[in-house]
Short mmCIF file of C-alpha atoms in Angstrom, two decimals:
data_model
loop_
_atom_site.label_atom_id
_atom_site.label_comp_id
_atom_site.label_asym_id
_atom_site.label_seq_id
_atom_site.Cartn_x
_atom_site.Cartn_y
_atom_site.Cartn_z
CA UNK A 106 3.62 -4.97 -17.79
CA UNK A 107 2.61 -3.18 -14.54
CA UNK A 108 1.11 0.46 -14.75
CA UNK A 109 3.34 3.07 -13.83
CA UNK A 110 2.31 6.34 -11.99
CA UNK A 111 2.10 8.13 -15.24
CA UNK A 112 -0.53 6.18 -16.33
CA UNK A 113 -3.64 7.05 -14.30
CA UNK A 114 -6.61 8.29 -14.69
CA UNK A 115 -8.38 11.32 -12.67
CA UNK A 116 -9.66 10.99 -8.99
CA UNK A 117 -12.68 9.38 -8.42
CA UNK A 118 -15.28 10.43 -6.38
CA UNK A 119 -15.37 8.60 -3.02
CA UNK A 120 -17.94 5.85 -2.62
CA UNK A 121 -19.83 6.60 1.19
CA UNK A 122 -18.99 4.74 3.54
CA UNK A 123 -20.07 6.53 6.49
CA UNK A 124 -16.45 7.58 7.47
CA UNK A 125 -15.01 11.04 6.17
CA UNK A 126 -11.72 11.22 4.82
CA UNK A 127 -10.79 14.88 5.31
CA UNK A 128 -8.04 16.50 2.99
CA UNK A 129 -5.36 18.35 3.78
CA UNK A 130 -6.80 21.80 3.83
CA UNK A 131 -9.39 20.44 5.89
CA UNK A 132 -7.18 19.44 8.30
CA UNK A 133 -4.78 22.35 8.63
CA UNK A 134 -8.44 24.35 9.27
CA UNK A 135 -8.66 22.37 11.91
CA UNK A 136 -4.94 23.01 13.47
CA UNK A 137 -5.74 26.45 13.43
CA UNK A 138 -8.65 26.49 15.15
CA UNK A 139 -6.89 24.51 18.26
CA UNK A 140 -4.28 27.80 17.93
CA UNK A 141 -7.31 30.30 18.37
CA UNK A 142 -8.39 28.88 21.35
CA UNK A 143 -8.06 31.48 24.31
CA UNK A 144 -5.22 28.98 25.65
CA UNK A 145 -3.96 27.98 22.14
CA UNK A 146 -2.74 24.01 22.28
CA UNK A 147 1.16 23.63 21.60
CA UNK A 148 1.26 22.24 18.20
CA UNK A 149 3.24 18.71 19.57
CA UNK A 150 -0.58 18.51 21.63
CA UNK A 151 -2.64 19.55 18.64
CA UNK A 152 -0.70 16.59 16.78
CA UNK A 153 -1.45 14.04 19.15
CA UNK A 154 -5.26 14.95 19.27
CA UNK A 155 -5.18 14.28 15.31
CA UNK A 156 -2.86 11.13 15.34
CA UNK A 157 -6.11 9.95 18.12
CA UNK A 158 -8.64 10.98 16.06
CA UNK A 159 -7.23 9.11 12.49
CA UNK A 160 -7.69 12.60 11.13
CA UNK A 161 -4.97 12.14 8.20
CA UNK A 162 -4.95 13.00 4.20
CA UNK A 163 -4.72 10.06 2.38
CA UNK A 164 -4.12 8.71 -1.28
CA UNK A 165 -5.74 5.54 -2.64
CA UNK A 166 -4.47 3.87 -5.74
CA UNK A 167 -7.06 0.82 -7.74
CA UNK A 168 -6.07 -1.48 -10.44
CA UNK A 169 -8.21 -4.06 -11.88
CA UNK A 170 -6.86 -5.98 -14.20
CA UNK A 171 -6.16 -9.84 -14.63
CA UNK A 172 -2.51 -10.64 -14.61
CA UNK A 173 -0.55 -13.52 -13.24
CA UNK A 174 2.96 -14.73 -12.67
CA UNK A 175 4.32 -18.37 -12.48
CA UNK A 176 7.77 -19.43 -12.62
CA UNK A 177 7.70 -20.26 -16.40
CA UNK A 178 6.73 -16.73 -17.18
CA UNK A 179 8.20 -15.06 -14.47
CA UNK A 180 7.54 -15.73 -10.66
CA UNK A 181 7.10 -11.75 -9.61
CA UNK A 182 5.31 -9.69 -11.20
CA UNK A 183 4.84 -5.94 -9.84
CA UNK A 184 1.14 -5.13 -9.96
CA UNK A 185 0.50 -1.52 -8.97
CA UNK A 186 3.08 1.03 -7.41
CA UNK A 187 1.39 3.59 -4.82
CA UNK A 188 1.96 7.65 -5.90
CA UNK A 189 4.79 9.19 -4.06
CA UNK A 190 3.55 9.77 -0.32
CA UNK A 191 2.62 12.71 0.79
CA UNK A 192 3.19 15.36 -2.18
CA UNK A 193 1.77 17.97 -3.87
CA UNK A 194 -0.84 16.30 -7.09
CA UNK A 195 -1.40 12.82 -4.89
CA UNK A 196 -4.22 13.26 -2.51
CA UNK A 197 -7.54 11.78 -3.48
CA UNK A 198 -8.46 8.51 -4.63
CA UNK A 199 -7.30 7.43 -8.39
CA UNK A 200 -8.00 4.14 -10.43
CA UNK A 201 -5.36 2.83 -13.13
CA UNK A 202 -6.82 2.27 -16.52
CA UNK A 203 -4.85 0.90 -19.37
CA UNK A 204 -8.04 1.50 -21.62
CA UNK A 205 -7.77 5.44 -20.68
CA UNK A 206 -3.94 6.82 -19.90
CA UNK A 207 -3.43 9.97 -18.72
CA UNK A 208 -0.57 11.74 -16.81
CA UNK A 209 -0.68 12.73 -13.36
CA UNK A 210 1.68 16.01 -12.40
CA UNK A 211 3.63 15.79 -8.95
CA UNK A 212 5.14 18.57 -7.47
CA UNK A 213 3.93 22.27 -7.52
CA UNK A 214 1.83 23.99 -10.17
CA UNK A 215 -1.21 25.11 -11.20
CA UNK A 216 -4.17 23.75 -9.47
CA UNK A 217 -2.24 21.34 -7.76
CA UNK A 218 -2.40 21.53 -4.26
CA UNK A 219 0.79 22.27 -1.76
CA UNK A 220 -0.98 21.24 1.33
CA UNK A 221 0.40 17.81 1.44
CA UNK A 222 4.14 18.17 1.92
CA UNK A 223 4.40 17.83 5.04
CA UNK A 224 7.43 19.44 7.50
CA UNK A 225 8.00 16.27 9.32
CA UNK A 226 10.40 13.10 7.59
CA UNK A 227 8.04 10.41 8.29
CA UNK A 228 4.77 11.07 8.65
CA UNK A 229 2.74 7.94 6.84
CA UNK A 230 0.11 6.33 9.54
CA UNK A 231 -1.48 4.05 8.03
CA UNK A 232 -1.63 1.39 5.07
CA UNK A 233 -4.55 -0.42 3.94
CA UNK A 234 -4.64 -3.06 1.65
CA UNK A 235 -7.47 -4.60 -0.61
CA UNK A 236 -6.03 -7.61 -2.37
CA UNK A 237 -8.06 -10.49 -4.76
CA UNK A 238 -6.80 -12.94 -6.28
CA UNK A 239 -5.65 -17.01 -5.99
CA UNK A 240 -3.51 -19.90 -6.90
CA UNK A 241 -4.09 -22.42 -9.90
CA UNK A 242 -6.97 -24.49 -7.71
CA UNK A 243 -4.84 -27.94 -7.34
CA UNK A 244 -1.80 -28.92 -5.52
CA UNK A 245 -0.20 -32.19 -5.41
CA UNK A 246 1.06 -31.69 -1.72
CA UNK A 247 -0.20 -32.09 1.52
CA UNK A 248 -4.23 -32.71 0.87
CA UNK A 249 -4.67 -31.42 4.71
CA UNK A 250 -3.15 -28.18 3.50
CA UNK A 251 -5.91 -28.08 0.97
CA UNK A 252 -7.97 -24.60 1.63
CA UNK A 253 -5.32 -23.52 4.48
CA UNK A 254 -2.31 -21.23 4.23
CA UNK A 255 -0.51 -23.97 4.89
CA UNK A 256 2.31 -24.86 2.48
CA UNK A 257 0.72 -21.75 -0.17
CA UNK A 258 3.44 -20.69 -2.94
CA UNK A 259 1.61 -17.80 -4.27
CA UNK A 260 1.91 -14.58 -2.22
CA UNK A 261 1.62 -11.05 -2.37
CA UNK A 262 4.65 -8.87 -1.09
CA UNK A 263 4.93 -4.91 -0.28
CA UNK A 264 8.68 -3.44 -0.79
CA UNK A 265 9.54 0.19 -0.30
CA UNK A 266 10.81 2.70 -3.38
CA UNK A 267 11.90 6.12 -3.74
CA UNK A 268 11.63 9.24 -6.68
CA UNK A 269 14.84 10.08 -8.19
CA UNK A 270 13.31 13.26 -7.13
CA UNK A 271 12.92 13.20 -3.78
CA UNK A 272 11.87 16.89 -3.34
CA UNK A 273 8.36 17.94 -5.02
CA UNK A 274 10.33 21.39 -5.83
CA UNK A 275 12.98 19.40 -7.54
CA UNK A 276 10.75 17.55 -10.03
CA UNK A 277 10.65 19.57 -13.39
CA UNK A 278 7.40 19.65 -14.65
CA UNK A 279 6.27 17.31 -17.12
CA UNK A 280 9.16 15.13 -17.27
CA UNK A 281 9.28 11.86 -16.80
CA UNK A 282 9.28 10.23 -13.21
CA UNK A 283 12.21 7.78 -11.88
CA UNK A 284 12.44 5.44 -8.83
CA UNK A 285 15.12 3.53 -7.09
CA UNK A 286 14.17 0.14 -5.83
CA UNK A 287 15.39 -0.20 -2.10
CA UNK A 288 14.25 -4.10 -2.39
CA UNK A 289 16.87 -5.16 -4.99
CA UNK A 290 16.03 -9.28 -4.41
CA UNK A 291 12.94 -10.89 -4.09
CA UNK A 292 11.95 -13.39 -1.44
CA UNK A 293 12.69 -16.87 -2.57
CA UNK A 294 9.63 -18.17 -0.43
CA UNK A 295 7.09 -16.52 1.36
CA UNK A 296 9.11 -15.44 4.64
CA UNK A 297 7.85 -14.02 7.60
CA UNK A 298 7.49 -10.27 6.38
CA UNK A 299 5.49 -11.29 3.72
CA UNK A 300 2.02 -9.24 3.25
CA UNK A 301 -0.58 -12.48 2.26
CA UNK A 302 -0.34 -16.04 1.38
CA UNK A 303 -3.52 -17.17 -1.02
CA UNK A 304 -5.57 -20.24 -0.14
CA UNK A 305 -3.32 -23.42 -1.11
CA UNK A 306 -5.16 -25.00 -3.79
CA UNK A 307 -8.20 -22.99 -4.34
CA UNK A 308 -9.35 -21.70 -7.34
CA UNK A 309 -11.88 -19.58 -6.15
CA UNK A 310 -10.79 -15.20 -5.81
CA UNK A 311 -9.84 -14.74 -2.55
CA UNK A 312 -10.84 -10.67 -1.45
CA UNK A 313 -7.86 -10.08 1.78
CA UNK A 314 -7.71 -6.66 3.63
CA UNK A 315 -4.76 -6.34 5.35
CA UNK A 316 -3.75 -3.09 7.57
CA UNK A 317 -0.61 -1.99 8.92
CA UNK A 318 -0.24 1.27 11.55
CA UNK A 319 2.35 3.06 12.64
CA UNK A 320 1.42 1.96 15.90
CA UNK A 321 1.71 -1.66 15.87
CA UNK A 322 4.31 -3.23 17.78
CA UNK A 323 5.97 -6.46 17.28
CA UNK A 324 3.64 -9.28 17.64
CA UNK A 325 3.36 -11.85 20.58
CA UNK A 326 4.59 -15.22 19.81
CA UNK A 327 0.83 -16.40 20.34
CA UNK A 328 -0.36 -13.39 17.94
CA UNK A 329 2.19 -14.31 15.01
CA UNK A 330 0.86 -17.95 15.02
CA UNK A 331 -2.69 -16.13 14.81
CA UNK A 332 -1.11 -14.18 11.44
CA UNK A 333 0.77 -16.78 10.24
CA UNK A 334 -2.56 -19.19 10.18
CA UNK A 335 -4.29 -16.11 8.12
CA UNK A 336 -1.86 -16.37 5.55
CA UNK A 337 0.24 -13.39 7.08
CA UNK A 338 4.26 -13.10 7.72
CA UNK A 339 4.52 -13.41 11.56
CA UNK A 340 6.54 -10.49 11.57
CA UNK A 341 4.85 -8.62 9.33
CA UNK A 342 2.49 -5.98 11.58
CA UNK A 343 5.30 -4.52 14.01
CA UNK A 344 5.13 -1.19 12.36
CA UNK A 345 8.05 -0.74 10.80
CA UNK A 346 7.22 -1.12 7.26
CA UNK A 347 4.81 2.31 8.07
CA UNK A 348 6.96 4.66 10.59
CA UNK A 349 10.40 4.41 8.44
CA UNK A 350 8.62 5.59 4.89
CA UNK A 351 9.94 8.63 3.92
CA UNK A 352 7.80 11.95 2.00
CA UNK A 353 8.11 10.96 -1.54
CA UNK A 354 8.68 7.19 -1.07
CA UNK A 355 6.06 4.65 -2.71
CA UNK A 356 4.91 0.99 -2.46
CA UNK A 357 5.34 -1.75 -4.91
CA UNK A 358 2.93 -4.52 -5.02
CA UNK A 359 4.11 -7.69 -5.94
CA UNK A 360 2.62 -10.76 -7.22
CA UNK A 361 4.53 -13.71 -6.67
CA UNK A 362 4.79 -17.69 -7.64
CA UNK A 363 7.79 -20.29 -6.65
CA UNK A 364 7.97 -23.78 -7.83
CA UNK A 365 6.69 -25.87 -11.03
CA UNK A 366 2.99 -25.91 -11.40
CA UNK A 367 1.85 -22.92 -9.22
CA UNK A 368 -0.03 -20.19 -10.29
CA UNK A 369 -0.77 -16.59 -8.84
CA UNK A 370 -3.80 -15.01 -10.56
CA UNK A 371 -4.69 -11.82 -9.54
CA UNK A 372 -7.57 -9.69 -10.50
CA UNK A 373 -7.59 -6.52 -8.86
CA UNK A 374 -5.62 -4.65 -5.98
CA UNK A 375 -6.24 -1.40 -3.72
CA UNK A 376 -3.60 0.22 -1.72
CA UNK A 377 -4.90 3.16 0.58
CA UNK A 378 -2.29 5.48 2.14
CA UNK A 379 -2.67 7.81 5.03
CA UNK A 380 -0.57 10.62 6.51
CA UNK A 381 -0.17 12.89 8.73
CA UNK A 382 -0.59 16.37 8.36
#
């Protein structure tokens, strides 16, 4: 069964990797300072200078755990499901552990932090994806599809939901948290929206990092050949995925399998979020 949001452990520190991630009070510090300048910056300026910059609060969500799904057991599987975006008790990074459950509180309250609901209706800039896993290692079809993305039936798939509760001040404390699933069908194949193919026929775990801005635009025909031969829907990076999430909405990360004999194993999955402040 996938982990739901309830069911995560405490932030983790960050690992270094020479890039600060600055939270949201960091980050409205630095607004203000562009508004005590002797010419203060209009705040539409002050916004751009940020978006430039990739200064953003972000929330990263970890699971590692084996799991798999195959059409004799079920060909989806949902693996993780990203906190709601942008809200009060999300910001930091967390790691799901079914060994260690605890709840995580969203919405207003003591020691949780206020500074990430943000005015504006869309303000998610970037998504970053960490994804390992493969198919069952053998394929009766084409053997020059062997090692390609070529002719791959396992796939993973990113789908938009949102909280019952859209509004942090809505959510009563403690209780349980909802979501509506805007995707209500799954792909029958992997289509041209689709996040990452695996390797067709090998057994070997596969470590993908895909990214997707709120800047991209749709792709040149010659640049969605270039995605679709890295295992990516052609269609996939134009953006839109990013600039129409809403505050509160959340990612579902899907595992997927079609057709007798193939496997998709997966052993661990990342999903970092960033928005604007």
């Amino acid at each position: 069964m996938p982990l739901q949001p309830s069911q995560i452990t405490e932030p983790v520190p960050l690992i270094s990797t020479g890039r600060y991630l600055p939270t949201a009070q960091d980050i409205l510090i630095v607004r203000s300072y562009f508004l005590l300048l002797k010419k203060p910056l209009c705040y539409e300026l002050v916004d751009i200078i940020l978006d430039e910059a990739c200064y953003w609060a972000h929330s990263t969500v970890e699971v590692e755990y084996p799991a798999s799904a195959d059409p004799s057991i079920g060909q989806d599987r949902m693996y993780l499901r990203t906190l709601p975006l942008a809200m009060p008790g999300t910001e930091g990074d967390f790691v799901f552990s079914p060994q260690d459950v605890k709840d995580i509180r969203l919405g207003p309250g003591p020691g949780r932090s206020n500074l990430s609901v943000h005015s504006r209706l869309h303000p998610c800039r970037l998504i970053v994806f960490e994804l390992w896993s493969h198919d069952q290692g053998w394929s009766t079809n084409n053997p020059n599809d062997h090692g390609t993305y070529k002719g791959s039936y396992t796939w993973w798939d990113a789908s938009p939901s949102s909280l019952v509760f859209a509004d942090a001040e809505a959510i009563p404390d403690g209780s349980p948290v909802r979501f509506h699933q805007h995707e209500q069908l799954r792909p029958p194949v992997p289509n041209e929206r689709s996040l990452q193919r695996n390797l067709h026929a090998v057994k070997e775990t596969q470590h993908h990092i895909v990214e997707w801005s709120y800047a991209d635009t749709a792709a040149s025909t010659v640049d969605q050949q270039d995605l679709y031969n890295c295992g990516r829907g052609p269609l996939s990076a134009d953006g839109n995925f990013v600039r129409n999430l809403k505050v509160g909405d959340c990612i579902a990360l899907w595992a997927s399998a079609r057709f007798r004999e193939w496997e998709m194993h997966v052993e661990r999955a990342k999903i970092s979020v960033y928005w604007a402040i």
